[in-house]
Coordinates of C-alpha atoms and ligand atoms in Angstrom, one line a residue:
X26 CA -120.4 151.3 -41.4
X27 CA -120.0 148.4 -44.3
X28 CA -119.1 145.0 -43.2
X29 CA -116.7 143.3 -45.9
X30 CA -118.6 140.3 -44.9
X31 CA -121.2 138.3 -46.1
X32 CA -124.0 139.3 -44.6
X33 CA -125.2 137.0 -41.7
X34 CA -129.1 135.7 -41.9
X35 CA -128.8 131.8 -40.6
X36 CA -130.9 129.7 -39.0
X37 CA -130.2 130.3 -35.3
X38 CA -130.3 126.9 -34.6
X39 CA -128.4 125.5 -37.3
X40 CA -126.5 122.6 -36.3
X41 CA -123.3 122.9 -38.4
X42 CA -121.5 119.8 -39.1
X43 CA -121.6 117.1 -41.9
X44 CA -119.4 114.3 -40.8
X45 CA -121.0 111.0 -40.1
X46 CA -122.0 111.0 -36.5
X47 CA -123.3 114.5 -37.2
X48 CA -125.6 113.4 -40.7
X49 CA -127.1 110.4 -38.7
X50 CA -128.2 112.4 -36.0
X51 CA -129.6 115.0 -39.1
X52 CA -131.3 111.6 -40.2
X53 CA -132.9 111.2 -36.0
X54 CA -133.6 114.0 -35.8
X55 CA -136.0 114.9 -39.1
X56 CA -137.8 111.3 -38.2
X57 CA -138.4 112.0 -34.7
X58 CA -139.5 115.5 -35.3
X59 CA -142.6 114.2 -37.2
X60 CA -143.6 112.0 -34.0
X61 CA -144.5 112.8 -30.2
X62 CA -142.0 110.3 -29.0
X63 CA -140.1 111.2 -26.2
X64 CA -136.3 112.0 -27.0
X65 CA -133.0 111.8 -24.5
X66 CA -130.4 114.2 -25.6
X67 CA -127.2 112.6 -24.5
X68 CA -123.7 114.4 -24.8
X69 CA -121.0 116.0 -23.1
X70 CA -121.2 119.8 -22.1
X71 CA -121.1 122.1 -24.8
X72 CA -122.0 119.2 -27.5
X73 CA -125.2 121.1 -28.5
X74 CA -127.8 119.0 -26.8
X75 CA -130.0 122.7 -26.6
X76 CA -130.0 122.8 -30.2
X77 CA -130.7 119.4 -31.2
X78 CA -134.3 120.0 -28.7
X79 CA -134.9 123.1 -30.8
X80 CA -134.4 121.4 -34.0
X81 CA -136.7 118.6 -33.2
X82 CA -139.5 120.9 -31.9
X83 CA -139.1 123.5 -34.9
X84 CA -139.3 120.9 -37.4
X85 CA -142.0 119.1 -35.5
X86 CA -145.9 119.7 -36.0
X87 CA -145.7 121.5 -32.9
X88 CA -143.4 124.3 -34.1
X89 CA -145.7 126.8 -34.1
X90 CA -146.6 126.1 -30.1
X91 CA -144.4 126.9 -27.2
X92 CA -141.2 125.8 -26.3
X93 CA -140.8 125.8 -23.1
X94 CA -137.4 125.3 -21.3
X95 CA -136.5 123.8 -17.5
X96 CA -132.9 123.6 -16.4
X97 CA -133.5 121.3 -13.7
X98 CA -129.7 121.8 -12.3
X99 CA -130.7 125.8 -12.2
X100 CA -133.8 126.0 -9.9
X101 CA -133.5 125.3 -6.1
X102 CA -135.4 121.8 -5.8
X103 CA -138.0 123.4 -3.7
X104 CA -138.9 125.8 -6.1
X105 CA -138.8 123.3 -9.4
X106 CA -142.4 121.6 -8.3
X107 CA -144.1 124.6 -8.4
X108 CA -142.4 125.9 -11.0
X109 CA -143.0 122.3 -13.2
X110 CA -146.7 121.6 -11.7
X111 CA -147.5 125.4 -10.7
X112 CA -149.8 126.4 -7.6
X113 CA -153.1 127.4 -6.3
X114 CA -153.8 130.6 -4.7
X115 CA -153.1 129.7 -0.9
X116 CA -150.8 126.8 -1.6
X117 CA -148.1 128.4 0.4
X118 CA -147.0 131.5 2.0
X119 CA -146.5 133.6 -1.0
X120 CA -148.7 132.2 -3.3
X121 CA -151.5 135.4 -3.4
X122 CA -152.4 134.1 -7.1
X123 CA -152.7 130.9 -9.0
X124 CA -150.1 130.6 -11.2
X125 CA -149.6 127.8 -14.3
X126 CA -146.4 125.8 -14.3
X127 CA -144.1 125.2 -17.1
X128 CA -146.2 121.4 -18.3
X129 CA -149.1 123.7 -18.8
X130 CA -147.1 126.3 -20.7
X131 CA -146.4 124.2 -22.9
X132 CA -149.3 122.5 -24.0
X133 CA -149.7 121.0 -27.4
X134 CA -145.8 122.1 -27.6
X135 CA -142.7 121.1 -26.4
X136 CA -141.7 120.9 -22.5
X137 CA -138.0 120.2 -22.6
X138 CA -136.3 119.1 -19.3
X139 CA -132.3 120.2 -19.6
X140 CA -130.5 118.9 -17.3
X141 CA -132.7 116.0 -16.0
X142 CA -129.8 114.1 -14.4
X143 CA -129.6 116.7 -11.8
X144 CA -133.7 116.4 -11.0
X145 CA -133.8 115.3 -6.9
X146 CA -135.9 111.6 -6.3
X147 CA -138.9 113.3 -5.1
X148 CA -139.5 114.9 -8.2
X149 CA -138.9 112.3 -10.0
X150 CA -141.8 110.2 -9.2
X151 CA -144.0 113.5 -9.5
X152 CA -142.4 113.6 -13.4
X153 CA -142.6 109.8 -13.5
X154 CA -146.7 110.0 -12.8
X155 CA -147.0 113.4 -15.4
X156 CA -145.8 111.9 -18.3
X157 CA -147.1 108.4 -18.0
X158 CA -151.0 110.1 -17.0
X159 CA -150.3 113.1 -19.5
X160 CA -151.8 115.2 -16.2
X161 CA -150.9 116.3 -12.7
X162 CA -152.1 118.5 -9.9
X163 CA -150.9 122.2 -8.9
X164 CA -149.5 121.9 -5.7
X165 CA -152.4 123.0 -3.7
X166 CA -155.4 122.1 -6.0
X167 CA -157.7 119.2 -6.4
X168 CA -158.1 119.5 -10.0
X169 CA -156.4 117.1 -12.4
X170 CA -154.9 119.0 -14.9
X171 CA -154.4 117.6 -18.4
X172 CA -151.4 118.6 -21.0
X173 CA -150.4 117.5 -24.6
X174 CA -147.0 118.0 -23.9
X175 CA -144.1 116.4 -26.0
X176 CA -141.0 115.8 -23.8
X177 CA -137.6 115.9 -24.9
X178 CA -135.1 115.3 -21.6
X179 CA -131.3 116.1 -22.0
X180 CA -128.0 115.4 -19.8
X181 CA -124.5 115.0 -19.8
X182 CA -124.5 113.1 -16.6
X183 CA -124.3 109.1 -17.1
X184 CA -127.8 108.0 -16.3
X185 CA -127.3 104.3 -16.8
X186 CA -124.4 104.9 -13.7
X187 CA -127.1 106.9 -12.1
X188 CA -129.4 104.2 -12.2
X189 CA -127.2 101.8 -11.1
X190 CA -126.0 103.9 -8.1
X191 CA -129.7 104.6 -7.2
X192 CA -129.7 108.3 -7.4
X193 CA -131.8 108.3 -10.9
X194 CA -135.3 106.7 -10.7
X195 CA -135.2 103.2 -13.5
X196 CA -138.7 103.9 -14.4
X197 CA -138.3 107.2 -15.2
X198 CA -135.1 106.3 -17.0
X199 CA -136.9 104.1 -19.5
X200 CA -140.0 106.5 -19.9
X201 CA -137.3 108.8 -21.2
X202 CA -134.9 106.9 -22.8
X203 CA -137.5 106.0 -26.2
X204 CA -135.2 107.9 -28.9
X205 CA -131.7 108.7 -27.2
X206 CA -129.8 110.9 -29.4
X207 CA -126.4 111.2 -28.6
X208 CA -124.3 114.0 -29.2
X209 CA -120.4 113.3 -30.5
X210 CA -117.7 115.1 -28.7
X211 CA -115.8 117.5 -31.0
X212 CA -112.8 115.8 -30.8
X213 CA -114.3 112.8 -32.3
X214 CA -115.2 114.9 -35.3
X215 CA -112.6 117.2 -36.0
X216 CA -113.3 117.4 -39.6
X217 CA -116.8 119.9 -38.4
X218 CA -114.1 122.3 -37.0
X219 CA -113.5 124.0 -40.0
X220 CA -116.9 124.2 -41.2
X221 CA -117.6 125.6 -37.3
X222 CA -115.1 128.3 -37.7
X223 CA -116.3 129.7 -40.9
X224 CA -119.7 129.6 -39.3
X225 CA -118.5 131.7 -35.7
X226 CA -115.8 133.5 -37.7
X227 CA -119.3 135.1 -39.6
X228 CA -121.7 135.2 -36.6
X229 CA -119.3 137.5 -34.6
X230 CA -118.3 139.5 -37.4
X231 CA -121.7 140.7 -38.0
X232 CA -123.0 140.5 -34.2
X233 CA -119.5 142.6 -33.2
X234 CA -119.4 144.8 -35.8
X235 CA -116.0 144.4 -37.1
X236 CA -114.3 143.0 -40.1
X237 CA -114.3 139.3 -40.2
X238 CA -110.7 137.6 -39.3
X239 CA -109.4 134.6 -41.0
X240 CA -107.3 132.0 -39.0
X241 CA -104.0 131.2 -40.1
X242 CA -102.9 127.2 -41.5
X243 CA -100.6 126.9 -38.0
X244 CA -103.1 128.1 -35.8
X245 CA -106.0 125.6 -37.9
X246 CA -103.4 122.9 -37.1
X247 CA -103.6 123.8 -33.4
X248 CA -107.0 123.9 -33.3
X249 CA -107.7 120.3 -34.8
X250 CA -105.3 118.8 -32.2
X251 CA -106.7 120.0 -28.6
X252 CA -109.2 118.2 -27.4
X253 CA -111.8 120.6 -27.1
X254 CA -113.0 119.8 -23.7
X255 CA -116.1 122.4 -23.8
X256 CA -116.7 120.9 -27.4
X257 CA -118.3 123.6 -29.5
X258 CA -119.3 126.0 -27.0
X259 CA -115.5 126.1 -25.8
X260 CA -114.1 126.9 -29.7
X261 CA -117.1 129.7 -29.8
X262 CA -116.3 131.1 -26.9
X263 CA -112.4 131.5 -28.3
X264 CA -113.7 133.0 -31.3
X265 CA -115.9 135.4 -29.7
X266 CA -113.0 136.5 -27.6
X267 CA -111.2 136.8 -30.6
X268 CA -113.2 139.0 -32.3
X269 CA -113.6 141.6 -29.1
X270 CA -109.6 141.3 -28.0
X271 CA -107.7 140.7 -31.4
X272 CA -106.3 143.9 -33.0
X273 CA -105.6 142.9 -36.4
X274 CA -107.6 140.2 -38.4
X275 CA -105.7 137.3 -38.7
X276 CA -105.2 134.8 -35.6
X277 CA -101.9 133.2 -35.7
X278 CA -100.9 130.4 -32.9
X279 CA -100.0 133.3 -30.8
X280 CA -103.4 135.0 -30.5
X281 CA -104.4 131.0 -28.9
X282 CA -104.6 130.3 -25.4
X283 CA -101.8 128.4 -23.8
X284 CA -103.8 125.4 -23.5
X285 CA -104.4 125.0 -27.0
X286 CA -100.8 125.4 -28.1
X287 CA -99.3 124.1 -24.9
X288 CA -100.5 120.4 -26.6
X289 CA -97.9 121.3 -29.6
X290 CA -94.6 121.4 -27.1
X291 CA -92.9 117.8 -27.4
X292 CA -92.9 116.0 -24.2
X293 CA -89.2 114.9 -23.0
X294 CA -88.3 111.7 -24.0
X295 CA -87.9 109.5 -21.1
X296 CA -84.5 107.4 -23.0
X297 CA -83.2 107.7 -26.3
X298 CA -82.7 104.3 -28.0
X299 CA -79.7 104.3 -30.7
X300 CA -81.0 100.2 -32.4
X301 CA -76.8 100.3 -33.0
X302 CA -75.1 101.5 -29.8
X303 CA -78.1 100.1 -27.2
X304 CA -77.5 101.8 -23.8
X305 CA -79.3 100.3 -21.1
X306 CA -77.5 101.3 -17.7
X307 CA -79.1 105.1 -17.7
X308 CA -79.7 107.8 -20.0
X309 CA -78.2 108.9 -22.4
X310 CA -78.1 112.6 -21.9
X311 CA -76.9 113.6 -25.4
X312 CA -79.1 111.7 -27.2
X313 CA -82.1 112.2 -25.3
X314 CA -81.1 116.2 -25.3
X315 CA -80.4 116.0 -28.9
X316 CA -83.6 114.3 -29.9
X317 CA -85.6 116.8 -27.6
X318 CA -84.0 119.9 -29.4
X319 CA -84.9 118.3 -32.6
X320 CA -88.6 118.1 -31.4
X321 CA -88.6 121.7 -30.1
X322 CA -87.3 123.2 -33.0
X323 CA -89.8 121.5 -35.7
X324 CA -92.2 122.4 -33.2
X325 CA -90.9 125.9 -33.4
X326 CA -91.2 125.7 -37.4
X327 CA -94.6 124.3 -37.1
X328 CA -95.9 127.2 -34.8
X329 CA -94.2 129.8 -37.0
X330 CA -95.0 127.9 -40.7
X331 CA -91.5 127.8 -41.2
X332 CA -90.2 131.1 -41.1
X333 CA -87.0 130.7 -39.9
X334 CA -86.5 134.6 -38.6
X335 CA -90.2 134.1 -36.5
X336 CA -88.8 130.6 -34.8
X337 CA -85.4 131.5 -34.0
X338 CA -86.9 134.3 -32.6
X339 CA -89.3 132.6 -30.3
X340 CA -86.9 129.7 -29.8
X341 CA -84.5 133.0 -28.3
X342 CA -81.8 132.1 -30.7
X343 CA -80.2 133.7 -33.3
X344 CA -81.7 132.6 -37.1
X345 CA -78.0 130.9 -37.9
X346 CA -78.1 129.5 -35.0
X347 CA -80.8 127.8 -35.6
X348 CA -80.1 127.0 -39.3
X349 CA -77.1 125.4 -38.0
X350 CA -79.0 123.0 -35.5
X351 CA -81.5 122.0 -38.3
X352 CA -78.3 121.2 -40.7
X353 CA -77.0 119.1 -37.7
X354 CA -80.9 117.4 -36.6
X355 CA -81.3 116.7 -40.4
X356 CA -84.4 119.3 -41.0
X357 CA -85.1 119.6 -44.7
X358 CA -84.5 123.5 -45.7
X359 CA -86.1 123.0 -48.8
X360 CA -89.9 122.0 -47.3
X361 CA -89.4 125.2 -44.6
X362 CA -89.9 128.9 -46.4
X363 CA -86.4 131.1 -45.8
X364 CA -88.5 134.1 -45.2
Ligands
LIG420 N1 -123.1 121.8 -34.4 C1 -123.3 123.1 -33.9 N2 -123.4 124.1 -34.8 C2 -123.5 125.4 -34.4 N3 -123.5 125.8 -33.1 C3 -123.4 124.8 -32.2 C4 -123.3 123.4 -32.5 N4 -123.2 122.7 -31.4 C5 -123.3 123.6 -30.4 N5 -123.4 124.8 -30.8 C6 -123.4 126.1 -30.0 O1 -122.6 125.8 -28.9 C7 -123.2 126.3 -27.7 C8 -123.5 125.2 -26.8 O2 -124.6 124.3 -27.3 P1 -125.7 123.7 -26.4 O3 -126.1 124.7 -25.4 O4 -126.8 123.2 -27.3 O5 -124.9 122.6 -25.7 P2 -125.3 121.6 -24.5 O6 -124.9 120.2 -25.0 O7 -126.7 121.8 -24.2 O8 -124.3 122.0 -23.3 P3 -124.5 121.8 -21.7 O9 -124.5 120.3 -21.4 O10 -123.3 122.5 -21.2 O11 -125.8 122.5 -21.4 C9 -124.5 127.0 -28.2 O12 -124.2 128.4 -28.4 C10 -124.8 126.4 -29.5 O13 -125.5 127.2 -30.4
LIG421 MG1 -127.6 122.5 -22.4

């Protein structure tokens, strides 16, 4: 099968973006990456805190030595010492071999600790000792092992708060915190979101197999106003579903999930004010109806770029009913399409 696409060979960790927030942290990350500082990765869920690690170690001296991974929210805290620090044959019930923990993997590369807010106290002080000595002991063993490890820490919990509560270790805190890199929430950089489509819109194309869709103006303009919660992991997750569920190839408002176009509907106004006629004993239904129907039905325009026929229809009214109500609310006909 031919894909009428252009065919896919990116960087998998490309870190698409170029507005501001996103080039300085371009600018951190190629000077950190020629160091062995330690880096926090800062960031709501979803931000791209994984990537940024990658970048730094794959543009670091170190990129051709491991990369070694620990979500410390993802292994039972009895098993993330050995798994950190490893074991000697005998250590425990179970251990029948010696077996090398993840600092030692990753000597002379990259050990990066995801989710480090979630690390329980005792570890901590077990970390703490590691990275200050540059060496530990299996659990179980005598010998002092040494690594060149370069640590990169990430989380989107607030460790300052985490400090201040007493549930994150302040030592540790500043041992990490030497180059914090914080990661922008999408919604504070809505101007990436096209640029992040285009980007998705091509990766599932080529990695489903099917032709690549476009997105539609409306549905764009819905996309830059939510508030993109799950930041960019969220909006490729909707385009992945996109790809497997949609059956033509372009996504109108209507092929996005309520939440997402929910955010459009105008909210009731709670009064109406008229500056001439002030009524101040109640509400003044008409108005406030009035002005509410007005809302709805540029919202129904919006939604439907202004074809009439499609927002009468999902406004359930009939099309001159509906060119009779924009006459009345004062809707320009000439700025909405008649198609
Ligand atoms: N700027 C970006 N360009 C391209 N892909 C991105 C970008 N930011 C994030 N992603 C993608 O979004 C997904 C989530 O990113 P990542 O895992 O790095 O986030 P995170 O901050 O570590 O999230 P969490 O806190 O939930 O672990 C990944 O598939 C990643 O490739
Ligand atoms: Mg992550």
């Amino acid at each position: 099968m031919t894909l009428s696409v252009k065919s896919f060979h990116s960087d998998p960790h490309a870190i698409i973006g170029s507005s501001m927030p996103l080039l300085e942290i371009f600018e951190i990350i190629n000077r950190v990456a020629k160091t062995d500082s330690t880096v926090l990765v800062l960031g709501e869920s979803g931000t791209g805190k994984e990537l940024v690690a990658k970048n730094i170690h794959y543009k670091s001296p170190r990129a051709n030595k491991p990369f070694i991974h620990v979500n410390c929210a993802a292994i039972p805290s009895t098993l993330l010492e050995s798994e950190l620090f490893g074991y000697e044959k005998g250590a425990f019930t179970g251990a029948v071999t010696a077996r090398a923990g993840r600092f030692e993997m990753a000597d002379s590369g990259t050990l990066f600790l995801d989710e480090i807010g979630d690390m329980p106290p005792i570890l901590q002080v077990k970390i703490l000792r590691a990275l200050q000595e540059k060496s530990f002991e299996r659990i179980g063993g005598i010998k002092t092992v040494h690594a060149d490890v370069r640590i990169i820490a990430a989380t989107n919990k607030n460790l300052e708060q985490a400090v201040k509560e007493g549930r994150f270790r302040e030592d540790l805190y500043y041992r990490l915190n030497v180059i914090p890199i914080t990661m922008p929430p999408l919604r504070t950089r809505t101007q990436d979101l096209p640029e992040l489509c285009e980007y998705f819109l091509d990766k599932y194309s080529v990695k489903i197999g099917r032709k690549r869709l476009t997105i539609n103006k409306s549905a764009m303009n819905y996309l830059l106003q939510y508030s993109w919660p799950g930041n960019v992991r969220e909006l490729e997750n909707l385009i992945e579903r996109l790809f497997v569920l949609k059956q033509d190839d372009t996504v109108t408002p209507y092929d996005l999930p309520d939440k997402i176009i929910n955010r459009g509907i105008p909210e009731f106004p709670n009064t109406v004010e008229d500056d001439e006629n002030p009524f101040i004993n109640g509400i003044d239904l008409n108005a406030t109806i009035a002005k509410y129907e007005k809302n709805l039905i540029l919202h129904a325009l919006d939604l439907n770029e202004g074809v009439q026929s499609r927002a009468a229809k999902y406004l359930n009214i009939k099309r001159t009913t509906l060119i009779q109500k924009m006459k009345r609310h004062g809707i320009d006909q000439n700025v909405i399409k008649l198609t």
